Coordinates of C-alpha atoms in Angstrom, one line a residue:
Chain A
M1 CA 68.8 117.2 96.3
S2 CA 70.5 114.6 94.1
P3 CA 71.0 111.1 95.6
Y4 CA 74.8 111.6 95.4
V5 CA 74.6 114.8 97.6
A6 CA 72.1 113.1 100.0
R7 CA 74.4 110.0 100.3
R8 CA 77.4 112.1 100.9
L9 CA 75.7 114.2 103.6
W10 CA 74.4 111.1 105.2
A11 CA 77.9 109.6 105.3
T12 CA 79.2 112.6 107.2
I13 CA 76.9 112.3 110.2
P14 CA 78.5 109.1 111.7
V15 CA 81.9 110.6 111.1
L16 CA 81.0 113.8 113.0
L17 CA 79.5 111.6 115.7
G18 CA 82.7 109.6 116.0
V19 CA 84.8 112.7 116.0
S20 CA 82.7 114.2 118.9
I21 CA 83.0 111.0 120.9
L22 CA 86.8 110.9 120.4
V23 CA 87.3 114.5 121.4
F24 CA 84.9 114.1 124.4
S25 CA 86.9 111.1 125.4
I26 CA 90.3 113.0 125.6
V27 CA 89.6 114.4 129.1
H28 CA 88.3 111.0 130.3
L29 CA 91.3 109.1 129.1
I30 CA 93.8 111.3 130.9
P31 CA 94.6 109.6 134.2
G32 CA 92.9 111.6 137.0
D33 CA 89.7 113.3 137.9
P34 CA 88.1 115.0 134.7
A35 CA 86.7 117.7 136.9
L36 CA 90.1 118.6 138.3
I37 CA 91.7 118.3 134.8
L38 CA 89.1 120.7 133.4
A39 CA 89.1 123.1 136.3
G40 CA 93.0 123.2 136.5
M41 CA 95.4 121.7 138.9
E42 CA 95.5 124.8 141.1
A43 CA 91.7 125.0 141.4
S44 CA 90.1 125.0 144.9
E45 CA 87.7 122.2 145.9
V46 CA 84.8 124.6 145.5
Q47 CA 85.8 125.4 141.9
V48 CA 86.2 121.7 141.1
A49 CA 82.9 120.9 142.5
K50 CA 81.3 123.7 140.5
V51 CA 82.9 122.4 137.2
R52 CA 81.8 118.9 138.1
Q53 CA 78.2 120.1 138.5
E54 CA 78.2 122.5 135.5
L55 CA 79.5 119.8 133.1
S56 CA 77.4 117.0 134.6
L57 CA 80.6 115.1 135.5
D58 CA 78.9 113.4 138.4
R59 CA 76.4 111.7 136.0
P60 CA 76.7 108.7 133.8
L61 CA 79.1 108.9 130.9
Y62 CA 76.4 109.0 128.2
V63 CA 74.6 111.9 129.9
Q64 CA 78.0 113.8 130.1
Y65 CA 78.5 113.2 126.4
F66 CA 75.0 114.5 125.4
S67 CA 75.5 117.4 127.6
Y68 CA 79.0 118.1 126.0
V69 CA 77.5 117.9 122.5
S70 CA 74.5 120.0 123.2
R71 CA 76.7 122.7 124.8
A72 CA 79.2 122.5 121.9
L73 CA 76.3 123.0 119.3
K74 CA 75.4 126.1 121.2
G75 CA 79.0 127.3 120.9
D76 CA 79.9 126.6 124.5
L77 CA 83.2 124.8 124.5
G78 CA 84.1 125.6 128.1
R79 CA 86.5 128.2 129.5
S80 CA 90.2 128.4 129.4
I81 CA 91.7 127.3 132.7
H82 CA 94.3 130.2 132.8
S83 CA 92.6 133.2 131.1
R84 CA 89.0 132.2 131.9
Q85 CA 88.1 133.3 128.4
P86 CA 85.4 131.2 126.7
V87 CA 87.2 128.7 124.4
W88 CA 84.8 129.6 121.5
Q89 CA 85.8 133.3 121.9
A90 CA 89.5 132.3 121.8
I91 CA 88.9 130.3 118.6
K92 CA 87.0 133.2 117.0
E93 CA 89.9 135.5 117.8
H94 CA 92.6 133.2 116.5
F95 CA 91.0 131.5 113.5
P96 CA 91.1 134.5 111.0
A97 CA 94.9 134.5 111.2
T98 CA 95.0 130.8 110.5
L99 CA 92.5 131.1 107.7
E100 CA 94.5 133.9 106.2
L101 CA 97.7 131.9 106.3
T102 CA 96.1 128.7 105.0
V103 CA 94.3 130.4 102.1
A104 CA 97.5 132.3 101.0
S105 CA 99.5 129.0 101.1
L106 CA 96.9 127.1 99.2
L107 CA 96.6 129.7 96.4
L108 CA 100.4 129.8 96.2
A109 CA 100.8 126.0 96.3
G110 CA 98.0 125.4 93.7
L111 CA 99.3 128.0 91.3
V112 CA 103.0 127.1 91.4
G113 CA 102.3 123.3 91.7
I114 CA 100.0 123.2 88.7
I115 CA 102.3 125.4 86.5
V116 CA 105.3 123.3 87.4
G117 CA 103.5 120.0 87.0
V118 CA 102.0 120.8 83.6
T119 CA 105.3 122.2 82.3
S120 CA 107.1 119.1 83.5
A121 CA 104.6 116.8 81.8
V122 CA 104.8 118.7 78.5
K123 CA 108.6 118.7 78.6
Q124 CA 108.9 115.2 79.8
Y125 CA 112.5 114.0 80.4
S126 CA 113.9 117.5 79.8
L127 CA 116.3 119.1 82.2
F128 CA 113.4 121.2 83.6
D129 CA 111.4 118.1 84.2
H130 CA 114.3 116.2 86.0
L131 CA 115.2 119.2 88.1
T132 CA 111.6 120.1 89.2
M133 CA 110.7 116.5 90.0
L134 CA 113.9 116.2 92.1
G135 CA 113.0 119.4 93.8
A136 CA 109.5 118.1 94.4
L137 CA 110.9 114.9 95.9
A138 CA 113.2 117.1 98.1
G139 CA 110.1 119.2 99.1
I140 CA 108.1 116.3 100.3
S141 CA 111.1 115.0 102.3
M142 CA 111.8 118.2 104.2
P143 CA 110.5 118.7 107.7
I144 CA 108.2 121.8 107.5
F145 CA 109.8 123.3 110.6
W146 CA 113.3 123.0 108.9
I147 CA 112.1 124.8 105.8
G148 CA 110.7 127.6 107.9
I149 CA 113.8 128.0 109.9
L150 CA 116.1 128.0 106.8
L151 CA 113.8 130.6 105.1
M152 CA 113.8 132.6 108.3
W153 CA 117.5 132.5 108.6
F154 CA 118.1 133.5 104.9
F155 CA 115.4 136.1 104.3
S156 CA 115.1 137.6 107.8
L157 CA 118.4 137.3 109.5
Y158 CA 120.8 137.2 106.7
L159 CA 119.3 139.4 104.0
E160 CA 117.1 141.3 106.5
W161 CA 114.3 141.6 103.9
L162 CA 111.4 140.2 105.8
P163 CA 110.3 140.1 109.6
T164 CA 111.2 137.0 111.6
G165 CA 107.7 136.5 112.9
G166 CA 104.5 137.9 114.1
R167 CA 101.5 139.2 112.2
D168 CA 102.2 142.9 111.9
G169 CA 98.9 144.0 110.3
P170 CA 96.0 143.1 108.1
L171 CA 96.7 141.4 104.8
W172 CA 95.9 144.5 102.7
T173 CA 98.7 146.5 104.2
L174 CA 102.3 146.3 103.1
V175 CA 103.5 145.3 106.6
G176 CA 100.8 142.7 106.9
L177 CA 101.7 141.3 103.5
R178 CA 105.4 141.2 104.4
S179 CA 104.8 139.3 107.6
L180 CA 102.7 136.7 105.7
V181 CA 105.4 135.9 103.0
L182 CA 107.6 133.5 105.0
P183 CA 104.9 131.6 106.8
A184 CA 102.9 131.1 103.7
L185 CA 106.0 130.0 101.7
T186 CA 106.8 127.5 104.4
L187 CA 103.4 126.1 104.7
A188 CA 103.0 126.0 100.9
G189 CA 106.3 124.2 100.3
I190 CA 105.2 120.6 100.9
S191 CA 101.9 121.1 99.0
V192 CA 103.6 122.6 96.0
A193 CA 105.7 119.4 95.7
M194 CA 102.8 117.1 96.1
I195 CA 100.6 119.0 93.6
A196 CA 103.4 119.3 91.0
R197 CA 104.0 115.5 91.2
L198 CA 100.2 114.8 90.9
T199 CA 99.7 117.3 88.1
R200 CA 102.6 115.9 86.0
S201 CA 101.3 112.3 86.4
T202 CA 97.7 113.0 85.6
M203 CA 98.8 115.3 82.6
L204 CA 101.0 112.5 81.3
E205 CA 98.2 110.0 81.6
V206 CA 95.8 112.3 79.7
L207 CA 98.4 113.1 77.0
R208 CA 98.6 109.4 76.2
Q209 CA 94.8 109.1 75.6
D210 CA 93.4 108.3 72.2
Y211 CA 91.5 111.5 71.9
I212 CA 94.7 113.5 72.3
T213 CA 96.3 111.5 69.5
T214 CA 93.2 112.2 67.4
A215 CA 93.5 115.9 68.2
R216 CA 97.1 115.8 67.1
A217 CA 96.3 113.8 63.9
K218 CA 93.7 116.5 63.0
G219 CA 96.6 118.9 62.8
L220 CA 95.7 121.0 65.8
S221 CA 98.5 123.1 67.2
E222 CA 100.4 121.6 70.3
Q223 CA 99.2 124.6 72.4
L224 CA 95.5 123.9 71.5
V225 CA 96.0 120.2 72.2
I226 CA 97.4 120.9 75.7
F227 CA 95.4 123.9 76.8
G228 CA 92.1 123.2 74.9
H229 CA 91.9 119.4 75.2
A230 CA 94.2 117.9 77.8
L231 CA 94.5 120.4 80.6
G232 CA 90.8 120.5 81.6
N233 CA 90.6 116.7 82.1
A234 CA 94.0 116.5 83.7
L235 CA 93.0 119.1 86.3
I236 CA 89.9 117.4 87.6
P237 CA 91.8 115.2 90.1
V238 CA 94.3 118.0 90.8
V239 CA 91.6 120.5 91.7
T240 CA 90.1 118.0 94.1
Y241 CA 93.5 117.3 95.6
V242 CA 94.1 121.0 96.0
G243 CA 90.9 121.2 97.8
L244 CA 91.9 118.4 100.2
Q245 CA 95.1 120.1 100.8
F246 CA 93.2 122.9 102.5
G247 CA 92.6 120.6 105.4
V248 CA 96.2 119.3 105.4
L249 CA 97.5 122.8 105.4
L250 CA 95.3 123.6 108.5
G251 CA 97.2 120.8 110.3
G252 CA 100.5 122.1 109.0
A253 CA 99.6 125.6 110.2
V254 CA 100.0 124.3 113.8
V255 CA 103.8 124.0 113.2
T256 CA 104.2 127.0 110.9
E257 CA 102.5 129.3 113.4
Q258 CA 104.8 128.1 116.1
I259 CA 107.9 128.9 114.0
F260 CA 106.8 132.4 113.0
S261 CA 104.9 133.3 116.2
W262 CA 101.8 133.7 114.0
P263 CA 98.9 134.3 116.3
G264 CA 96.6 131.7 114.9
M265 CA 94.8 128.5 116.1
G266 CA 98.0 126.5 115.9
R267 CA 99.8 128.7 118.5
L268 CA 96.6 128.6 120.6
V269 CA 96.6 124.8 120.7
V270 CA 100.4 124.5 121.3
D271 CA 100.4 127.1 124.0
A272 CA 97.4 125.3 125.6
I273 CA 99.4 122.0 125.5
S274 CA 102.4 123.5 127.3
S275 CA 100.1 125.1 130.0
R276 CA 97.9 122.0 130.2
D277 CA 94.8 124.1 129.3
Y278 CA 92.6 121.0 128.5
P279 CA 89.3 122.9 127.6
V280 CA 91.2 124.9 125.0
I281 CA 93.0 121.8 123.6
Q282 CA 89.7 119.9 123.5
G283 CA 87.8 122.8 121.8
C284 CA 90.6 123.4 119.3
I285 CA 90.9 119.8 118.3
L286 CA 87.1 119.5 117.9
F287 CA 87.0 122.7 115.8
F288 CA 89.8 121.5 113.5
A289 CA 88.3 118.1 113.0
V290 CA 84.8 119.4 112.2
L291 CA 86.3 121.9 109.8
F292 CA 88.4 119.1 108.2
V293 CA 85.2 117.0 107.8
I294 CA 83.2 119.8 106.3
I295 CA 86.1 120.7 103.9
N296 CA 86.3 117.1 102.7
L297 CA 82.6 117.0 102.2
I298 CA 82.7 120.2 100.1
V299 CA 85.5 118.9 98.0
D300 CA 83.7 115.6 97.4
L301 CA 80.6 117.4 96.4
L302 CA 82.6 119.6 94.0
Y303 CA 84.3 116.5 92.6
G304 CA 80.9 115.1 91.8
L305 CA 80.0 118.3 90.1
L306 CA 83.2 118.4 88.0
D307 CA 83.2 114.7 87.1
P308 CA 79.7 113.3 86.6
R309 CA 81.0 109.7 86.7
I310 CA 81.6 110.1 90.5
R311 CA 77.8 110.8 91.1
Y312 CA 76.9 107.5 89.6
D313 CA 79.6 105.4 91.1
Chain B
M1 CA 103.0 79.3 90.6
I2 CA 105.9 79.3 93.0
E3 CA 108.3 79.5 90.0
Q4 CA 106.2 82.3 88.6
G5 CA 106.3 84.0 91.9
Q6 CA 110.1 83.6 92.2
G7 CA 110.5 84.9 88.6
F8 CA 108.4 88.0 89.5
L9 CA 110.5 88.7 92.5
R10 CA 113.8 88.2 90.6
Q11 CA 112.6 90.5 87.8
S12 CA 111.4 93.1 90.3
G13 CA 114.6 92.9 92.2
R14 CA 116.6 93.4 89.0
R15 CA 114.4 96.3 88.0
F16 CA 114.8 97.9 91.5
L17 CA 118.6 97.7 91.4
R18 CA 118.7 99.3 87.9
H19 CA 116.5 102.2 89.3
R20 CA 119.3 104.7 89.8
L21 CA 117.5 107.0 92.3
A22 CA 116.3 104.0 94.4
A23 CA 119.9 102.8 94.5
A24 CA 121.0 106.2 95.7
G25 CA 118.3 106.1 98.3
L26 CA 119.5 102.7 99.4
V27 CA 123.1 103.9 99.7
I28 CA 122.0 107.0 101.7
L29 CA 119.9 104.9 104.0
A30 CA 122.6 102.2 104.5
V31 CA 125.2 105.0 105.4
M32 CA 122.9 106.8 107.8
S33 CA 121.7 103.5 109.4
L34 CA 125.3 102.3 109.8
L35 CA 126.4 105.7 111.4
T36 CA 123.5 105.7 113.9
L37 CA 123.9 102.0 114.7
L38 CA 127.6 102.5 115.4
A39 CA 127.0 105.7 117.3
P40 CA 128.5 104.4 120.7
Q41 CA 131.7 103.4 118.8
I42 CA 132.2 106.3 116.5
A43 CA 130.7 109.3 118.2
P44 CA 133.7 111.5 119.3
F45 CA 131.9 112.8 122.4
D46 CA 129.2 111.8 124.9
P47 CA 126.1 113.4 123.4
R48 CA 125.0 114.8 126.8
E49 CA 128.4 116.0 127.9
Q50 CA 128.3 119.8 128.4
I51 CA 131.6 121.8 127.8
I52 CA 130.5 125.3 128.5
S53 CA 133.9 126.8 127.6
E54 CA 133.4 125.3 124.0
R55 CA 129.8 126.4 123.5
L56 CA 128.5 127.7 120.1
Q57 CA 131.6 126.8 118.2
G58 CA 131.6 126.4 114.4
P59 CA 132.8 123.2 112.6
S60 CA 136.5 122.4 113.5
L61 CA 138.7 119.3 113.6
T62 CA 137.7 118.6 117.2
H63 CA 134.0 119.2 116.7
L64 CA 133.4 118.3 113.0
L65 CA 129.9 119.9 113.0
G66 CA 130.5 122.4 115.9
T67 CA 128.9 122.6 119.3
D68 CA 125.5 123.8 120.6
Q69 CA 124.6 126.3 123.2
F70 CA 125.7 124.0 126.0
G71 CA 129.0 123.1 124.3
R72 CA 127.7 119.6 123.4
D73 CA 129.2 118.1 120.2
I74 CA 126.6 118.3 117.4
L75 CA 127.9 115.4 115.4
S76 CA 127.7 113.1 118.4
R77 CA 124.1 114.2 119.2
I78 CA 123.0 113.7 115.6
L79 CA 124.6 110.2 115.6
Y80 CA 122.7 109.3 118.8
G81 CA 119.6 111.3 117.9
G82 CA 119.3 109.2 114.7
R83 CA 118.7 106.1 116.8
V84 CA 115.7 107.7 118.4
S85 CA 114.3 109.0 115.1
M86 CA 114.8 105.7 113.3
V87 CA 113.3 103.7 116.1
V88 CA 110.2 106.0 116.1
G89 CA 109.9 105.5 112.3
F90 CA 110.2 101.7 112.4
I91 CA 108.2 101.0 115.6
S92 CA 105.4 103.4 114.8
V93 CA 105.0 101.9 111.3
A94 CA 105.1 98.4 112.8
V95 CA 102.2 99.5 115.1
G96 CA 100.2 100.9 112.1
L97 CA 101.0 97.8 109.9
F98 CA 99.9 95.4 112.6
F99 CA 96.7 96.9 113.7
G100 CA 95.8 98.6 110.4
G101 CA 96.8 95.6 108.3
A102 CA 94.7 93.3 110.5
L103 CA 91.7 95.6 110.3
G104 CA 92.2 96.0 106.5
V105 CA 92.2 92.2 106.1
I106 CA 89.1 91.7 108.2
A107 CA 87.3 94.5 106.4
G108 CA 88.3 93.3 102.9
Y109 CA 87.6 89.6 103.5
F110 CA 84.5 89.7 105.8
K111 CA 81.9 91.9 104.0
P112 CA 79.5 92.2 107.0
V113 CA 82.1 94.1 109.1
D114 CA 83.6 96.1 106.2
N115 CA 81.4 99.1 106.5
L116 CA 81.7 99.4 110.3
I117 CA 85.5 99.1 110.2
M118 CA 86.0 101.5 107.4
R119 CA 83.7 104.1 108.9
L120 CA 85.8 103.9 112.1
M121 CA 88.9 104.4 110.0
D122 CA 87.2 107.4 108.4
I123 CA 86.7 108.9 111.8
L124 CA 90.5 108.6 112.5
L125 CA 91.2 110.1 109.1
S126 CA 89.0 113.1 109.7
F127 CA 91.7 114.5 112.0
P128 CA 94.6 116.3 110.4
A129 CA 97.7 114.0 111.0
I130 CA 99.4 116.4 113.4
L131 CA 96.2 117.1 115.4
L132 CA 95.5 113.4 115.9
A133 CA 99.0 112.9 117.1
I134 CA 98.7 115.9 119.4
A135 CA 95.4 114.5 120.8
V136 CA 97.0 111.1 121.5
M137 CA 100.1 112.9 123.2
T138 CA 97.7 115.0 125.2
I139 CA 96.3 111.8 126.7
L140 CA 99.5 109.9 127.0
G141 CA 101.9 112.7 127.9
P142 CA 105.3 113.3 126.4
G143 CA 108.0 110.5 125.9
L144 CA 109.5 108.3 123.3
V145 CA 107.1 105.3 123.6
N146 CA 104.1 107.7 123.5
V147 CA 105.5 109.4 120.3
M148 CA 105.7 105.9 118.7
I149 CA 102.1 105.2 119.8
A150 CA 100.8 108.5 118.5
V151 CA 102.5 108.2 115.2
G152 CA 101.5 104.6 114.9
V153 CA 97.8 105.4 115.6
R154 CA 97.9 107.9 112.8
S155 CA 99.0 105.3 110.3
I156 CA 96.4 102.6 111.3
P157 CA 93.5 104.0 109.1
A158 CA 95.9 104.5 106.1
Y159 CA 97.1 100.9 106.4
A160 CA 93.6 99.6 106.8
R161 CA 92.7 101.3 103.5
V162 CA 95.7 100.1 101.6
V163 CA 95.4 96.5 102.8
R164 CA 91.6 96.4 102.4
S165 CA 91.7 97.5 98.8
T166 CA 94.4 94.9 98.0
V167 CA 92.5 92.1 99.7
L168 CA 89.3 93.1 97.8
S169 CA 91.0 92.8 94.5
I170 CA 93.0 89.6 95.4
K171 CA 90.0 87.6 96.8
E172 CA 88.2 87.9 93.5
L173 CA 91.1 86.1 91.7
P174 CA 90.4 82.5 90.5
Y175 CA 93.0 80.9 92.8
C176 CA 91.3 82.4 95.8
E177 CA 87.9 81.3 94.7
A178 CA 89.3 77.9 94.0
S179 CA 90.8 77.7 97.5
V180 CA 87.4 78.5 99.0
A181 CA 85.6 76.1 96.7
M182 CA 88.0 73.3 97.8
G183 CA 86.9 73.9 101.4
A184 CA 89.8 75.8 102.7
S185 CA 89.0 77.8 105.9
S186 CA 88.9 81.6 105.8
L187 CA 92.0 81.8 107.9
R188 CA 93.9 79.4 105.6
T189 CA 92.8 81.3 102.5
I190 CA 93.9 84.6 104.0
A191 CA 97.3 83.2 105.3
T192 CA 98.3 81.3 102.1
G193 CA 96.5 83.0 99.3
I194 CA 95.9 86.6 100.2
L195 CA 98.6 87.8 102.6
P196 CA 101.6 86.7 100.4
N197 CA 100.1 88.4 97.3
S198 CA 99.3 91.7 99.1
F199 CA 103.0 92.0 100.0
P200 CA 104.0 94.3 97.1
P201 CA 101.6 97.3 97.7
V202 CA 102.1 97.0 101.5
L203 CA 105.9 97.0 101.1
V204 CA 105.9 100.1 98.9
Y205 CA 103.4 101.9 101.2
T206 CA 105.5 100.9 104.3
T207 CA 108.7 102.3 102.8
L208 CA 107.1 105.6 102.1
Q209 CA 105.3 105.6 105.5
I210 CA 108.5 105.2 107.5
G211 CA 109.7 108.5 106.1
N212 CA 106.4 110.2 107.0
A213 CA 106.5 108.6 110.5
I214 CA 110.1 110.0 111.1
L215 CA 108.8 113.4 110.0
L216 CA 105.7 113.4 112.2
G217 CA 107.8 112.1 115.2
A218 CA 110.3 115.0 114.6
V219 CA 107.4 117.5 114.4
L220 CA 106.1 116.3 117.8
S221 CA 109.5 116.6 119.3
Y222 CA 110.0 120.0 117.7
L223 CA 106.8 121.2 119.3
G224 CA 108.1 119.9 122.7
L225 CA 105.6 117.1 122.9
G226 CA 107.9 114.2 122.0
V227 CA 111.3 113.1 123.4
Q228 CA 112.3 115.4 126.2
P229 CA 115.8 117.1 126.7
P230 CA 118.6 116.2 127.2
V231 CA 117.9 113.1 125.1
P232 CA 119.2 113.9 121.7
E233 CA 116.4 113.7 118.9
W234 CA 116.7 115.4 115.6
G235 CA 113.3 117.4 115.8
A236 CA 114.1 118.6 119.3
M237 CA 117.6 119.6 118.3
V238 CA 116.2 121.8 115.5
N239 CA 113.9 123.4 118.0
E240 CA 116.7 124.1 120.4
G241 CA 118.9 125.5 117.6
R242 CA 116.1 127.9 116.6
S243 CA 116.9 130.2 119.5
W244 CA 120.5 130.5 118.3
L245 CA 119.7 131.1 114.6
Q246 CA 121.3 134.5 114.4
S247 CA 124.7 133.6 116.0
A248 CA 125.0 129.8 115.2
P249 CA 122.6 128.8 112.4
L250 CA 124.4 125.5 112.0
I251 CA 122.9 124.1 115.3
A252 CA 119.5 123.9 113.6
T253 CA 120.7 123.1 110.1
F254 CA 122.6 119.9 110.6
P255 CA 119.8 117.9 112.5
G256 CA 117.3 119.1 109.9
L257 CA 119.6 117.9 107.2
A258 CA 119.9 114.5 108.8
I259 CA 116.0 114.2 108.9
F260 CA 115.9 115.3 105.3
L261 CA 118.5 112.7 104.1
V262 CA 116.8 109.8 105.8
V263 CA 113.3 110.7 104.7
V264 CA 114.5 111.4 101.1
A265 CA 116.2 107.9 101.1
F266 CA 112.9 106.2 102.1
N267 CA 111.0 108.2 99.5
L268 CA 113.5 107.3 96.8
I269 CA 113.4 103.6 97.8
G270 CA 109.6 103.7 97.9
D271 CA 109.4 105.2 94.5
G272 CA 111.9 102.7 93.1
L273 CA 110.0 99.8 94.7
R274 CA 106.7 101.2 93.3
D275 CA 108.1 101.3 89.8
S276 CA 109.9 97.9 89.9
L277 CA 106.9 96.1 91.5
D278 CA 104.5 97.9 89.3
V279 CA 102.3 98.9 92.2
R280 CA 99.7 101.7 92.0
L281 CA 98.7 103.0 95.4
K282 CA 95.5 105.0 96.0
E283 CA 96.3 108.3 97.6
V284 CA 95.7 107.9 101.3
R285 CA 95.3 111.1 103.3

């Protein structure tokens, strides 16, 4: 294991520790008895006492924390107050839909963002450049739920081309694919804008480098200069950024799933909030945060792989 | 040095005013701010007044932007709702700037605590923005003040990073080293040498951050966690209008447009300030 990988892995441990402490604290920071909060307001005294004993809530706080972490590591995140379903089971049922939506949006955002960004940089100050950069600015300024609602109104209600919501089937079926289009477009919207802006600026920076001038002076064709010499270096920070967007999109999925009744983790957590199902809220937030940390770790390691300078920084 | 500073500000100001998009942003923001500030004077109806006989009407001379499902005037609700959204934007950013800025200065200036503070900030940054805000709202419960706290907490680590990196670069400059060599206390060096010179990047970041804070506040209200009905708030208005998308799509369209206009204005001004002050911000997640 290289020192860079070891250093990066080591740095993740305190972050995961902090995340677990924060998520554990949620129930304790809500005014009221944690046992009653986790058992549900309608729970009987016997049920509350059982939860208190099961989760060691009558013991010192640090004992409760270690008990919480050891249970979480075994996949025991408690039970839903309302459905009595284990939280981990609910996460396992809902996460594939969120993953499907997030990956589809990421691919869409990465592909469109990079193509638009590179074209804008190559045709700097052209009409295309001005229009796409204005579009990108508009994209990052739009509330995600508004984009979703406008798309739903136009494509589902006005043109009647696509369903208004739900996940009608697996991705490889036509109905499944049709139901994914609008949520994926909505979620990808903001990331497309961000990726296009970043790609354009890094590409412009690379195109001003001396080695590009040298390549042009050698008489290489413009296409070879752009695709053979400039694009590879310009895309290093962009690829990293696209990777980081995966975590951002997971957060955005919370809103998108709510708009399109997409049965993923986002809906699970928002439904849990409205029904005050605290074990589900706590479990989902912990799952999202740990996933976010792991994704960032993978992206950092890949960045080190793509750009050796990072490993020696 | 003061003359140089004034020259820099004057030049930056001139560059900013020549920046066409930034000027457009300034105009949009001025108009939107004025309209929301003067809401009690110019709103044609009480934003909570329900006239059931006039429900779901399209734009007309009486109701310029139409009415919602309860017969409330959409224009009046947007004008009043803007006050809530703008307050969320400004106050939450002030919370983030105050706490994040202080932590950033301490981390950047006092090396022994730098690692501890920045690792704590990493923990806060390891939550997706919406999830962290949802976690805070779960603890505090719904409401306007709690939205401002939740959105503010989310911007603390980002501010800490921006301010820390600025302080780190400024404290190595000769005039800061000279100030320390002349026996000035840390507090004096920070107050007179570091803080005034970290103003440009913080100003640019703050302008961009206000737009983000308005968006996040609107998202929380859209999800039903923020400001509760019947208080008019743009995000909550879009959420209410969603149920009437088929018959009255404008109920959700206009408040969304208002959010978009204000956020785009802040982004245009932020971009203009960045160009005119020649600031490069590190991307903060």
